[in-house]
Coordinates of C-alpha atoms in Angstrom, one line a residue:
Chain A
M1 CA 14.7 5.6 -13.1
R2 CA 17.7 5.0 -11.0
A3 CA 19.9 4.9 -14.1
E4 CA 19.0 8.5 -15.0
V5 CA 20.4 10.0 -11.9
V6 CA 23.9 11.3 -12.3
E7 CA 26.1 10.1 -9.5
F8 CA 27.9 13.3 -8.3
R9 CA 28.3 12.4 -4.7
S10 CA 32.0 12.2 -3.8
P11 CA 32.1 11.5 -0.1
F12 CA 34.8 9.7 1.9
H13 CA 37.4 11.4 -0.3
Q14 CA 36.1 9.7 -3.5
F15 CA 35.4 6.5 -1.7
E16 CA 39.0 6.2 -0.6
V17 CA 38.4 6.5 3.1
G18 CA 35.2 4.5 3.0
F19 CA 37.0 1.7 1.2
N20 CA 39.8 1.8 3.7
V21 CA 37.4 1.6 6.6
I22 CA 35.7 -1.5 5.0
I23 CA 38.9 -3.1 4.0
D24 CA 40.2 -2.8 7.6
L25 CA 37.2 -4.7 8.8
I26 CA 37.8 -7.7 6.6
T27 CA 40.0 -10.7 7.5
P28 CA 42.4 -11.7 4.7
G29 CA 41.7 -14.8 2.6
T30 CA 37.9 -14.7 3.2
R31 CA 35.0 -14.6 0.8
V32 CA 33.3 -11.3 0.3
L33 CA 30.0 -10.4 -1.5
D34 CA 29.7 -6.8 -2.4
L35 CA 26.1 -5.6 -3.0
G36 CA 26.0 -2.7 -5.4
C37 CA 29.6 -3.2 -6.2
G38 CA 29.8 -0.5 -8.9
S39 CA 32.8 -1.0 -11.2
G40 CA 34.4 -3.4 -8.7
T41 CA 37.0 -1.0 -7.2
L42 CA 36.5 -2.3 -3.6
L43 CA 36.6 -6.0 -4.7
Q44 CA 39.7 -5.4 -6.8
R45 CA 41.4 -3.8 -3.8
L46 CA 40.3 -6.6 -1.5
R47 CA 41.6 -9.2 -4.1
D48 CA 45.0 -7.4 -4.4
E49 CA 45.5 -6.3 -0.8
K50 CA 43.8 -9.1 1.2
D51 CA 43.6 -12.1 -1.1
V52 CA 39.9 -12.0 -0.9
E53 CA 37.7 -14.2 -3.1
G54 CA 35.0 -11.7 -4.1
C55 CA 31.8 -11.5 -5.9
G56 CA 29.8 -8.4 -6.8
V57 CA 26.2 -7.6 -7.5
E58 CA 25.4 -4.7 -9.7
L59 CA 22.5 -3.6 -11.9
D60 CA 24.2 -0.9 -14.1
Q61 CA 25.3 -2.5 -17.3
D62 CA 28.4 -0.5 -17.9
K63 CA 29.6 -1.1 -14.4
V64 CA 29.0 -4.8 -14.7
I65 CA 31.1 -4.9 -17.9
R66 CA 33.8 -2.9 -16.1
C67 CA 33.9 -5.6 -13.4
I68 CA 34.2 -8.4 -15.9
E69 CA 37.1 -6.5 -17.6
R70 CA 38.8 -6.3 -14.2
G71 CA 38.4 -10.0 -13.8
I72 CA 35.9 -9.5 -10.9
R73 CA 33.1 -12.0 -10.5
V74 CA 29.8 -10.2 -10.9
L75 CA 26.1 -10.9 -11.2
T76 CA 23.5 -8.6 -12.8
L77 CA 20.8 -8.7 -10.2
D78 CA 18.3 -6.3 -8.6
L79 CA 18.9 -6.3 -4.8
D80 CA 15.3 -5.4 -4.2
E81 CA 14.3 -8.7 -5.8
G82 CA 16.2 -10.5 -3.1
L83 CA 19.2 -12.6 -2.6
E84 CA 17.5 -16.0 -2.5
A85 CA 19.9 -17.3 -5.1
F86 CA 22.7 -17.1 -2.5
P87 CA 23.0 -20.2 -0.2
D88 CA 23.1 -19.7 3.6
L89 CA 26.4 -18.5 5.0
S90 CA 28.1 -18.7 1.6
Y91 CA 30.2 -15.6 2.4
E92 CA 32.2 -14.5 5.4
Y93 CA 31.3 -10.9 4.7
V94 CA 28.5 -9.2 2.8
V95 CA 29.1 -5.5 2.0
L96 CA 26.5 -2.9 1.3
S97 CA 28.2 0.4 0.8
R98 CA 26.3 3.6 0.2
T99 CA 23.3 1.7 -1.1
L100 CA 21.1 1.0 1.9
Q101 CA 19.3 4.3 1.5
Q102 CA 18.4 3.5 -2.1
L103 CA 16.7 0.2 -1.6
V104 CA 13.0 -0.1 -1.7
Y105 CA 13.0 -2.8 0.9
P106 CA 16.0 -2.4 3.1
D107 CA 14.7 -4.7 5.8
R108 CA 14.3 -7.6 3.4
V109 CA 17.8 -7.0 2.0
V110 CA 19.6 -6.7 5.3
K111 CA 17.8 -9.8 6.7
E112 CA 19.0 -11.7 3.6
M113 CA 22.5 -10.3 4.1
L114 CA 22.6 -11.8 7.6
R115 CA 21.5 -15.1 6.2
V116 CA 24.0 -15.2 3.4
G117 CA 27.1 -13.9 5.3
S118 CA 28.5 -14.5 8.7
K119 CA 29.1 -10.8 9.0
S120 CA 27.7 -7.8 7.2
I121 CA 29.2 -4.4 6.7
I122 CA 26.8 -1.6 5.9
A123 CA 27.8 2.1 5.3
F124 CA 25.2 4.8 4.8
P125 CA 24.9 8.6 4.8
N126 CA 23.7 9.9 8.2
F127 CA 20.7 12.1 7.9
G128 CA 20.9 13.0 11.6
H129 CA 24.0 15.2 11.0
W130 CA 23.6 18.6 12.7
G131 CA 24.2 20.5 9.4
I132 CA 21.4 18.7 7.7
V133 CA 19.1 19.1 10.7
L134 CA 19.8 22.8 11.0
E135 CA 19.2 23.3 7.3
Y136 CA 15.9 21.4 7.6
V137 CA 14.8 23.5 10.6
F138 CA 15.9 26.9 9.3
T139 CA 15.1 26.7 5.6
G140 CA 12.1 24.4 6.0
R141 CA 13.2 22.6 2.9
S142 CA 14.7 19.1 2.2
P143 CA 18.5 19.6 2.5
V144 CA 20.9 19.2 -0.3
C145 CA 24.4 18.6 0.9
E146 CA 27.5 16.5 0.3
T147 CA 26.0 13.3 1.7
H148 CA 22.6 13.9 0.2
P149 CA 23.5 15.7 -3.0
H150 CA 20.3 15.2 -5.0
P151 CA 17.1 17.2 -4.7
W152 CA 14.1 15.3 -3.4
F153 CA 12.4 15.0 -6.8
N154 CA 15.3 13.3 -8.5
S155 CA 17.2 11.3 -6.0
P156 CA 18.1 7.6 -5.7
D157 CA 18.2 8.1 -2.0
I158 CA 14.6 7.2 -1.2
H159 CA 15.2 6.8 2.5
R160 CA 16.8 9.4 4.8
L161 CA 17.9 7.5 7.9
T162 CA 20.1 8.4 10.9
I163 CA 22.6 6.4 12.9
K164 CA 20.1 6.1 15.7
D165 CA 17.5 4.8 13.2
F166 CA 19.9 2.1 12.1
R167 CA 20.8 1.0 15.6
D168 CA 17.0 0.5 16.3
F169 CA 16.6 -1.2 13.0
V170 CA 19.4 -3.8 13.6
Q171 CA 17.8 -4.6 17.0
K172 CA 14.4 -4.9 15.4
I173 CA 15.4 -7.4 12.8
G174 CA 17.3 -9.4 15.4
G175 CA 20.8 -8.5 14.4
K176 CA 23.8 -7.7 16.6
I177 CA 26.1 -4.6 16.2
E178 CA 29.7 -5.8 16.4
K179 CA 31.4 -2.6 15.5
E180 CA 30.3 0.9 14.8
I181 CA 32.5 3.4 12.9
H182 CA 31.7 7.0 12.5
I183 CA 33.1 9.1 9.6
I184 CA 33.5 12.7 10.5
N185 CA 35.0 15.0 7.9
N186 CA 36.5 12.1 6.0
A187 CA 38.2 10.6 9.1
P188 CA 36.9 7.4 10.7
S189 CA 36.6 7.0 14.5
N190 CA 35.5 4.1 16.6
S191 CA 34.1 5.9 19.6
T192 CA 32.7 9.3 19.0
F193 CA 30.9 11.7 21.2
W194 CA 27.4 12.4 19.9
P195 CA 27.8 10.5 16.6
N196 CA 24.2 10.8 15.5
R197 CA 24.8 14.6 15.2
R198 CA 28.4 14.8 14.2
A199 CA 29.1 11.9 11.8
Q200 CA 28.4 12.3 8.1
W201 CA 28.5 8.6 7.5
G202 CA 27.9 5.5 9.6
C203 CA 29.6 2.2 9.0
F204 CA 28.4 -0.8 10.9
L205 CA 29.7 -4.4 11.2
I206 CA 26.7 -6.5 12.2
S207 CA 25.9 -10.2 12.5
S208 CA 22.9 -12.3 13.3
A209 CA 22.5 -12.3 17.1
Chain B
M1 CA 53.0 -15.0 -30.3
P2 CA 52.5 -11.8 -32.3
T3 CA 50.2 -9.3 -30.8
G4 CA 48.5 -6.5 -32.6
P5 CA 46.4 -3.6 -31.6
I6 CA 43.2 -4.3 -29.6
K7 CA 40.0 -3.3 -31.2
E8 CA 37.3 -1.6 -29.3
Y9 CA 34.7 -2.6 -31.8
A10 CA 35.2 -4.8 -34.8
D11 CA 33.1 -5.2 -37.9
S12 CA 32.5 -8.3 -39.9
D13 CA 35.4 -7.5 -42.2
G14 CA 37.0 -10.9 -42.7
L15 CA 40.2 -9.5 -41.1
Y16 CA 41.5 -13.0 -40.4
G17 CA 41.7 -13.6 -44.1
R18 CA 41.2 -16.8 -46.1
V19 CA 40.2 -19.9 -44.2
D20 CA 39.6 -23.4 -45.5
T21 CA 37.3 -26.0 -43.9
Q22 CA 39.2 -29.1 -42.8
Y23 CA 37.9 -32.6 -42.1
A24 CA 38.6 -35.1 -39.5
E25 CA 37.5 -38.7 -39.7
F26 CA 36.6 -41.1 -36.9
E27 CA 35.5 -44.7 -36.6
G28 CA 32.2 -43.7 -35.1
I29 CA 30.4 -43.0 -31.9
T30 CA 27.9 -44.8 -29.7
L31 CA 25.1 -42.3 -29.3
Q32 CA 23.3 -41.7 -26.0
S33 CA 20.4 -43.8 -27.4
G34 CA 22.8 -46.8 -27.7
V35 CA 22.9 -46.7 -31.5
F36 CA 26.3 -46.8 -33.1
L37 CA 26.9 -44.2 -35.7
G38 CA 29.9 -44.5 -38.0
P39 CA 32.1 -43.7 -39.8
L40 CA 32.1 -40.2 -38.7
K41 CA 33.3 -37.1 -40.5
V42 CA 33.7 -33.7 -38.8
A43 CA 34.1 -30.4 -40.6
Y44 CA 36.1 -27.8 -38.7
E45 CA 38.1 -24.7 -39.0
T46 CA 40.9 -23.3 -36.9
Y47 CA 42.3 -19.8 -36.5
G48 CA 45.4 -18.6 -34.8
T49 CA 48.2 -20.8 -33.4
L50 CA 48.1 -23.4 -30.7
S51 CA 50.6 -22.4 -28.0
P52 CA 53.5 -24.8 -27.1
E53 CA 51.8 -25.4 -23.8
R54 CA 48.5 -26.2 -25.7
D55 CA 46.6 -24.1 -23.3
N56 CA 45.1 -21.3 -25.5
A57 CA 42.4 -23.3 -27.4
V58 CA 38.9 -21.7 -27.6
L59 CA 36.1 -23.9 -28.9
I60 CA 33.2 -21.9 -30.6
L61 CA 29.8 -23.6 -30.6
H62 CA 27.4 -22.6 -33.3
A63 CA 23.6 -22.2 -33.1
L64 CA 21.0 -24.2 -35.0
S65 CA 21.8 -23.1 -38.6
G66 CA 25.5 -22.3 -38.1
D67 CA 28.6 -24.1 -39.4
A68 CA 32.3 -24.4 -38.9
H69 CA 33.0 -21.2 -40.8
V70 CA 32.9 -18.8 -37.9
A71 CA 35.5 -16.2 -39.0
G72 CA 37.5 -15.0 -42.0
I73 CA 36.7 -15.5 -45.6
D74 CA 36.0 -18.9 -47.2
S75 CA 36.8 -20.0 -50.8
N76 CA 33.5 -18.5 -51.9
G77 CA 34.3 -15.1 -50.4
R78 CA 31.7 -15.7 -47.6
L79 CA 32.4 -14.1 -44.2
G80 CA 32.3 -16.2 -41.1
W81 CA 29.1 -16.1 -39.0
W82 CA 30.8 -14.4 -36.0
D83 CA 33.5 -12.7 -37.9
A84 CA 32.9 -9.5 -35.9
M85 CA 33.9 -11.3 -32.7
I86 CA 36.8 -13.4 -33.9
G87 CA 40.0 -12.3 -35.6
P88 CA 43.2 -10.4 -34.9
G89 CA 42.6 -7.9 -32.1
K90 CA 38.9 -8.7 -31.9
G91 CA 36.9 -9.9 -28.9
I92 CA 38.3 -13.4 -29.3
D93 CA 41.7 -12.5 -30.4
T94 CA 43.3 -14.9 -32.8
N95 CA 46.7 -13.4 -32.0
E96 CA 46.3 -14.9 -28.5
Y97 CA 43.9 -17.8 -28.8
F98 CA 43.8 -20.9 -31.0
V99 CA 40.1 -20.8 -32.1
I100 CA 38.3 -24.0 -33.2
C101 CA 34.8 -24.2 -34.6
S102 CA 33.2 -27.4 -36.0
N103 CA 29.9 -28.2 -37.7
C104 CA 27.7 -30.1 -35.2
L105 CA 26.8 -33.7 -35.5
G106 CA 23.6 -34.0 -37.5
G107 CA 24.4 -30.8 -39.4
C108 CA 24.6 -30.4 -43.2
K109 CA 27.8 -28.5 -43.5
G110 CA 30.3 -31.2 -43.8
T111 CA 29.9 -33.1 -40.5
T112 CA 28.1 -36.4 -40.6
G113 CA 24.3 -35.8 -40.7
P114 CA 21.2 -36.7 -42.6
P115 CA 22.6 -35.7 -46.0
S116 CA 25.7 -38.0 -45.5
I117 CA 25.7 -41.4 -47.1
N118 CA 24.7 -44.2 -44.9
P119 CA 27.3 -47.0 -45.5
A120 CA 24.7 -49.7 -44.9
T121 CA 22.4 -48.6 -47.8
G122 CA 24.8 -46.5 -49.9
K123 CA 22.2 -43.6 -49.8
P124 CA 21.9 -40.5 -47.7
Y125 CA 20.5 -41.2 -44.2
G126 CA 17.8 -38.6 -44.8
R127 CA 15.1 -38.9 -42.1
S128 CA 16.4 -42.3 -41.0
F129 CA 19.3 -40.6 -39.3
P130 CA 19.3 -41.7 -35.7
L131 CA 18.1 -39.4 -32.9
I132 CA 20.9 -37.5 -31.5
T133 CA 21.3 -35.4 -28.3
M134 CA 23.2 -32.2 -27.3
G135 CA 25.4 -34.6 -25.4
D136 CA 26.2 -36.6 -28.6
M137 CA 27.1 -33.4 -30.4
V138 CA 29.5 -32.5 -27.5
D139 CA 31.0 -36.0 -27.5
V140 CA 31.9 -35.6 -31.2
Q141 CA 33.4 -32.2 -30.5
A142 CA 35.4 -33.7 -27.7
M143 CA 36.7 -36.4 -30.2
L144 CA 37.8 -33.5 -32.5
V145 CA 39.5 -31.6 -29.7
R146 CA 41.5 -34.7 -28.6
H147 CA 42.3 -35.3 -32.3
L148 CA 43.9 -31.9 -32.4
G149 CA 46.1 -32.8 -29.5
I150 CA 44.3 -30.7 -26.9
E151 CA 43.8 -32.0 -23.4
K152 CA 42.2 -29.0 -21.9
L153 CA 40.3 -26.1 -23.6
H154 CA 40.9 -22.6 -22.4
S155 CA 37.2 -22.0 -23.0
V156 CA 34.0 -23.1 -24.7
I157 CA 31.8 -20.3 -26.0
G158 CA 28.3 -20.6 -27.6
G159 CA 25.0 -18.8 -28.0
S160 CA 21.5 -20.3 -28.2
M161 CA 22.0 -24.0 -29.1
G162 CA 25.8 -23.4 -28.8
G163 CA 25.1 -22.2 -25.2
M164 CA 23.4 -25.5 -24.5
Q165 CA 26.5 -27.2 -25.7
A166 CA 28.8 -25.0 -23.7
L167 CA 26.8 -26.1 -20.6
E168 CA 27.0 -29.8 -21.7
W169 CA 30.8 -29.3 -22.1
A170 CA 31.2 -28.0 -18.6
V171 CA 29.0 -30.8 -17.2
R172 CA 30.4 -33.7 -19.3
Y173 CA 34.0 -32.8 -19.4
P174 CA 34.7 -30.9 -16.2
D175 CA 38.5 -31.5 -16.4
A176 CA 38.7 -30.4 -20.0
V177 CA 37.3 -26.8 -19.8
R178 CA 38.8 -23.9 -17.9
C179 CA 36.0 -21.5 -18.6
A180 CA 32.6 -21.5 -20.4
V181 CA 30.6 -18.6 -21.9
V182 CA 26.9 -19.5 -22.2
I183 CA 25.0 -16.9 -24.2
A184 CA 21.2 -16.6 -24.6
A185 CA 20.7 -20.3 -23.7
T186 CA 18.7 -22.4 -21.3
A187 CA 19.3 -25.6 -19.3
R188 CA 16.0 -27.0 -20.6
L189 CA 14.0 -25.9 -23.6
S190 CA 10.6 -24.3 -22.6
P191 CA 7.3 -25.7 -23.8
Q192 CA 7.0 -22.6 -25.9
G193 CA 10.3 -23.4 -27.6
I194 CA 9.2 -27.0 -28.2
A195 CA 5.9 -25.7 -29.6
F196 CA 7.6 -23.4 -32.2
N197 CA 10.0 -26.3 -33.2
W198 CA 7.0 -28.6 -33.6
V199 CA 5.2 -26.2 -35.9
G200 CA 8.4 -25.7 -37.9
R201 CA 8.9 -29.5 -38.3
N202 CA 5.2 -29.9 -39.2
A203 CA 5.7 -27.4 -42.0
I204 CA 8.5 -29.8 -43.3
Y205 CA 6.3 -32.9 -42.7
C206 CA 3.4 -31.3 -44.7
D207 CA 5.6 -30.7 -47.6
P208 CA 4.5 -33.0 -50.4
A209 CA 7.9 -33.2 -52.0
A210 CA 9.5 -34.0 -48.7
A211 CA 7.1 -36.9 -48.2
C212 CA 8.4 -38.5 -51.4
P213 CA 11.0 -41.2 -51.1
D214 CA 14.3 -40.0 -52.5
E215 CA 15.2 -43.1 -54.5
K216 CA 16.6 -41.4 -57.6
H217 CA 17.8 -37.9 -56.6
G218 CA 19.1 -38.2 -53.1
H219 CA 18.3 -35.5 -50.7
V220 CA 18.2 -32.8 -53.4
Y221 CA 14.8 -34.0 -54.5
Q222 CA 13.4 -33.3 -51.1
K223 CA 14.1 -29.6 -51.4
M224 CA 11.4 -29.0 -54.0
G225 CA 8.8 -28.1 -51.4
R226 CA 8.7 -25.0 -49.1
G227 CA 8.3 -26.7 -45.7
L228 CA 11.9 -25.8 -44.7
A229 CA 11.4 -22.1 -45.7
I230 CA 8.3 -21.9 -43.6
A231 CA 10.1 -23.5 -40.6
R232 CA 12.8 -20.9 -41.0
M233 CA 10.3 -18.0 -41.1
I234 CA 8.7 -19.2 -37.9
G235 CA 12.2 -19.5 -36.4
H236 CA 13.1 -16.0 -37.5
I237 CA 10.1 -14.5 -35.9
T238 CA 11.2 -16.0 -32.6
Y239 CA 14.8 -14.8 -32.9
L240 CA 13.7 -11.1 -33.3
S241 CA 12.0 -8.8 -30.9
E242 CA 8.9 -6.7 -31.4
E243 CA 11.0 -3.6 -31.0
T244 CA 13.4 -4.7 -33.7
M245 CA 10.7 -5.6 -36.1
E246 CA 9.1 -2.2 -35.6
A247 CA 12.4 -0.4 -36.1
K248 CA 13.6 -2.5 -39.0
F249 CA 10.3 -2.9 -41.0
G250 CA 7.6 -1.0 -39.3
R251 CA 4.4 -1.3 -41.5
Q252 CA 6.4 -0.3 -44.6
L253 CA 5.2 -1.6 -47.9
R254 CA 7.7 -3.0 -50.4
L255 CA 6.2 -1.4 -53.5
K256 CA 6.1 2.4 -53.4
D257 CA 3.5 3.0 -56.1
M258 CA 0.8 1.1 -54.3
N259 CA -2.0 3.3 -52.9
G260 CA -3.6 1.7 -49.9
Y261 CA -4.7 -1.8 -50.3
S262 CA -3.1 -4.2 -52.7
Y263 CA -2.9 -7.9 -53.1
S264 CA -0.7 -9.2 -55.8
L265 CA -0.7 -12.8 -56.7
G266 CA 2.5 -14.5 -57.7
E267 CA 3.3 -18.0 -58.9
N268 CA 0.8 -20.7 -58.0
G269 CA -1.7 -18.1 -57.0
K270 CA 0.4 -17.4 -54.0
E271 CA 0.4 -13.9 -52.5
G272 CA 3.6 -11.9 -53.2
G273 CA 3.9 -10.3 -49.8
E274 CA 3.5 -6.6 -49.7
F275 CA 4.9 -5.7 -46.3
E276 CA 8.6 -5.3 -45.8
V277 CA 8.5 -7.8 -42.9
E278 CA 6.8 -10.3 -45.2
S279 CA 9.5 -9.8 -47.8
Y280 CA 12.2 -10.2 -45.2
L281 CA 10.8 -13.5 -44.0
E282 CA 10.4 -14.7 -47.6
H283 CA 14.0 -13.9 -48.3
Q284 CA 15.2 -15.6 -45.1
G285 CA 13.1 -18.7 -45.9
S286 CA 14.2 -19.0 -49.5
S287 CA 17.8 -18.5 -48.8
F288 CA 17.6 -21.1 -46.0
M289 CA 16.2 -23.6 -48.6
R290 CA 19.4 -23.2 -50.6
R291 CA 21.8 -23.5 -47.7
F292 CA 20.2 -26.0 -45.3
D293 CA 18.9 -29.5 -45.3
E294 CA 15.5 -30.1 -43.9
D295 CA 16.3 -33.5 -42.3
S296 CA 19.1 -31.8 -40.5
Y297 CA 16.6 -29.2 -39.3
V298 CA 14.4 -31.9 -38.0
I299 CA 17.1 -33.9 -36.3
I300 CA 18.8 -30.8 -34.7
T301 CA 15.5 -29.3 -33.5
K302 CA 14.7 -32.7 -31.9
A303 CA 18.0 -32.6 -30.1
I304 CA 17.2 -29.0 -28.9
D305 CA 13.7 -30.1 -27.7
Y306 CA 15.1 -33.0 -25.7
F307 CA 17.7 -30.9 -24.1
D308 CA 16.9 -30.8 -20.4
L309 CA 19.7 -31.1 -17.9
E310 CA 17.3 -31.0 -15.0
W311 CA 15.5 -34.1 -16.2
T312 CA 18.7 -35.9 -17.2
Y313 CA 20.5 -35.4 -13.9
G314 CA 17.5 -35.2 -11.5
S315 CA 18.1 -31.5 -10.7
L316 CA 20.2 -28.7 -12.1
V317 CA 22.2 -28.5 -9.0
N318 CA 23.1 -32.2 -9.4
A319 CA 23.9 -31.7 -13.0
F320 CA 26.3 -28.9 -12.1
K321 CA 28.0 -30.5 -9.1
N322 CA 31.2 -31.6 -10.9
I323 CA 31.7 -28.4 -12.9
S324 CA 35.1 -26.9 -12.3
A325 CA 35.1 -24.3 -15.1
K326 CA 34.6 -20.6 -14.4
M327 CA 31.2 -19.9 -15.9
L328 CA 29.8 -16.8 -17.5
I329 CA 26.1 -16.8 -18.2
M330 CA 24.7 -14.0 -20.5
S331 CA 21.2 -13.1 -21.4
F332 CA 19.4 -10.3 -23.4
N333 CA 16.5 -8.5 -21.9
S334 CA 14.7 -8.4 -25.2
D335 CA 15.0 -12.2 -25.8
W336 CA 11.6 -13.8 -25.4
L337 CA 12.5 -17.2 -26.8
Y338 CA 15.2 -17.9 -24.1
P339 CA 14.4 -15.1 -21.6
T340 CA 16.6 -13.9 -18.8
A341 CA 14.6 -16.0 -16.3
M342 CA 16.0 -19.2 -18.0
S343 CA 19.6 -17.9 -17.6
L344 CA 18.9 -17.0 -14.0
A345 CA 17.7 -20.6 -13.4
I346 CA 21.2 -21.7 -14.5
V347 CA 22.9 -19.1 -12.4
R348 CA 20.9 -20.0 -9.3
A349 CA 21.7 -23.7 -9.6
L350 CA 25.4 -22.9 -10.2
M351 CA 25.4 -20.8 -7.1
A352 CA 23.6 -23.5 -5.1
A353 CA 26.3 -25.9 -6.2
K354 CA 28.9 -23.3 -5.1
K355 CA 30.5 -22.7 -8.5
D356 CA 32.3 -19.7 -9.8
V357 CA 29.7 -18.0 -11.9
S358 CA 29.2 -14.5 -13.4
F359 CA 26.0 -13.3 -14.9
V360 CA 25.4 -10.5 -17.3
E361 CA 22.1 -9.4 -18.6
L362 CA 22.6 -7.1 -21.5
D363 CA 20.2 -4.4 -22.4
L364 CA 20.0 -4.9 -26.2
P365 CA 16.8 -4.6 -28.2
Y366 CA 17.5 -7.2 -30.9
G367 CA 15.9 -10.2 -29.2
H368 CA 17.4 -13.7 -29.1
D369 CA 19.7 -12.9 -32.0
S370 CA 21.4 -10.0 -30.2
F371 CA 24.7 -11.8 -30.0
L372 CA 24.9 -12.0 -33.8
V373 CA 23.8 -8.4 -34.4
N374 CA 26.7 -6.1 -35.2
A375 CA 25.3 -3.4 -32.9
G376 CA 25.6 -5.8 -29.9
I377 CA 29.3 -6.6 -30.7
P378 CA 30.9 -3.8 -28.8
S379 CA 29.5 -4.9 -25.4
L380 CA 30.0 -8.5 -26.2
T381 CA 33.6 -7.8 -27.2
R382 CA 34.4 -6.2 -23.9
I383 CA 32.7 -8.9 -21.9
V384 CA 34.1 -11.9 -23.6
R385 CA 37.6 -10.5 -23.9
G386 CA 37.5 -9.5 -20.2
F387 CA 36.3 -12.8 -19.1
L388 CA 38.7 -14.8 -21.2
N389 CA 41.6 -12.7 -20.0
G390 CA 40.4 -13.1 -16.4
A391 CA 40.6 -16.9 -16.7
R392 CA 44.2 -16.9 -18.0

């Protein structure tokens, strides 16, 4: 079903800002696992700019082929079926960009990320943004906006979570938030006033506590 | 080296042109069983030019019924079995790579096997050919590669049984392989696979003609029966998928003027086969009789049955611990003979052994044979070309 959904979300300036935010968090020369890596754009940039040894996980066949063509290591795996094939601490960073809200079992996947990598980077659209909240309140209907562009009946985004939700969640699964970055109008910021209402996207660097 | 245009998708068109099979001779080999087998002849073909650095050699490994003629056109005008993948500008570009393909040990297409003359008796080995393993086949290929003056292969590529050999190559000769492509294969044949092979071999064993000693006529005499054809039919069912059979044949009848039920008797009171699928299997079986040797079929399927890296090395992770090649594992979601789960077992073990592995599961409906079907070639072309270039 996921394959039928046309991807027309273009946040973070067509990924550009989002990728920059993630790339800034990563130490050069490390190993990075990118879950839901798409066509391997982030991994290619990490390889070229930070000498990173990368590996991607992707389910979409065309995107997997694209990765291979770019010389990116990739595995056709369903994240919801788990990461048990990956040995403990086999990567310095595990990245989950814009995919958390699409997983059937986010808790299972994030716990596995903390096992497989020393640090995890997770970016997701923030459903707590004031625009979304106001639309919800005033129209009484599920909002359709830049960060949540699909109508409820045909959306890969099966979870609608907020930055506050995510903070609680990290604590609940025994993780530690190392860094929190808020993206407001395509610009990242480290310490923001009222992020849960103002940020369109949240990007967290977490580790196991 | 000359470079031409890159093809998005190539047909089996014999673009490489005329190719002749060559032969290399060796003193012999001590098999894994301890038996010495010699002298040894290996049939092989090469395409493209070996670079001065000798670093662009790609070894293609054929499946059960394949041979050395993988691309181009032979003296009989026959196209190579993977011509759509190999040639100028194709997925495995002969303008860039020096491609080698040899007939496997135990085969019947020019390499020493059951139809070859046993020097001790002056007659064909027939069923007295010693038991061989996937490792023995790979050792013979390694002798050929060295004979061609190549220390390190750029890559080994194979599907089905060829995929098993690609794995063996990476395991046995870790320093001689830069990358390996393992397509629709497994690290150990499943009991289901063993069962199908057993039924196939039994069809051969039940063949009255095959049971006769071949004193006068050599191995040709053994081909009087239909055992091998039946073995091939069983094999073909396992290579296809239900979806392909439905699309290709449906319930179509071969004879148009038949209304409803009909049952025609052919020679020896044998039913003619009214359904298209029956006629397809009949054709596959009969043509296989003409081009394959039943004792080769027996000896090669035995080698496939015994293939089990897990058992040989204690565990898959242990088997893979010395691998240095970049690995690409591929499976097809419609393959029920060597299903994706078997490829995943290889992937998991490689990951546990911390090896460089990529895994692609292709969504193609043609079953186990998807890598040989022309409609699967465009994806395969992109993947194999991309992977080979990435390893350069």
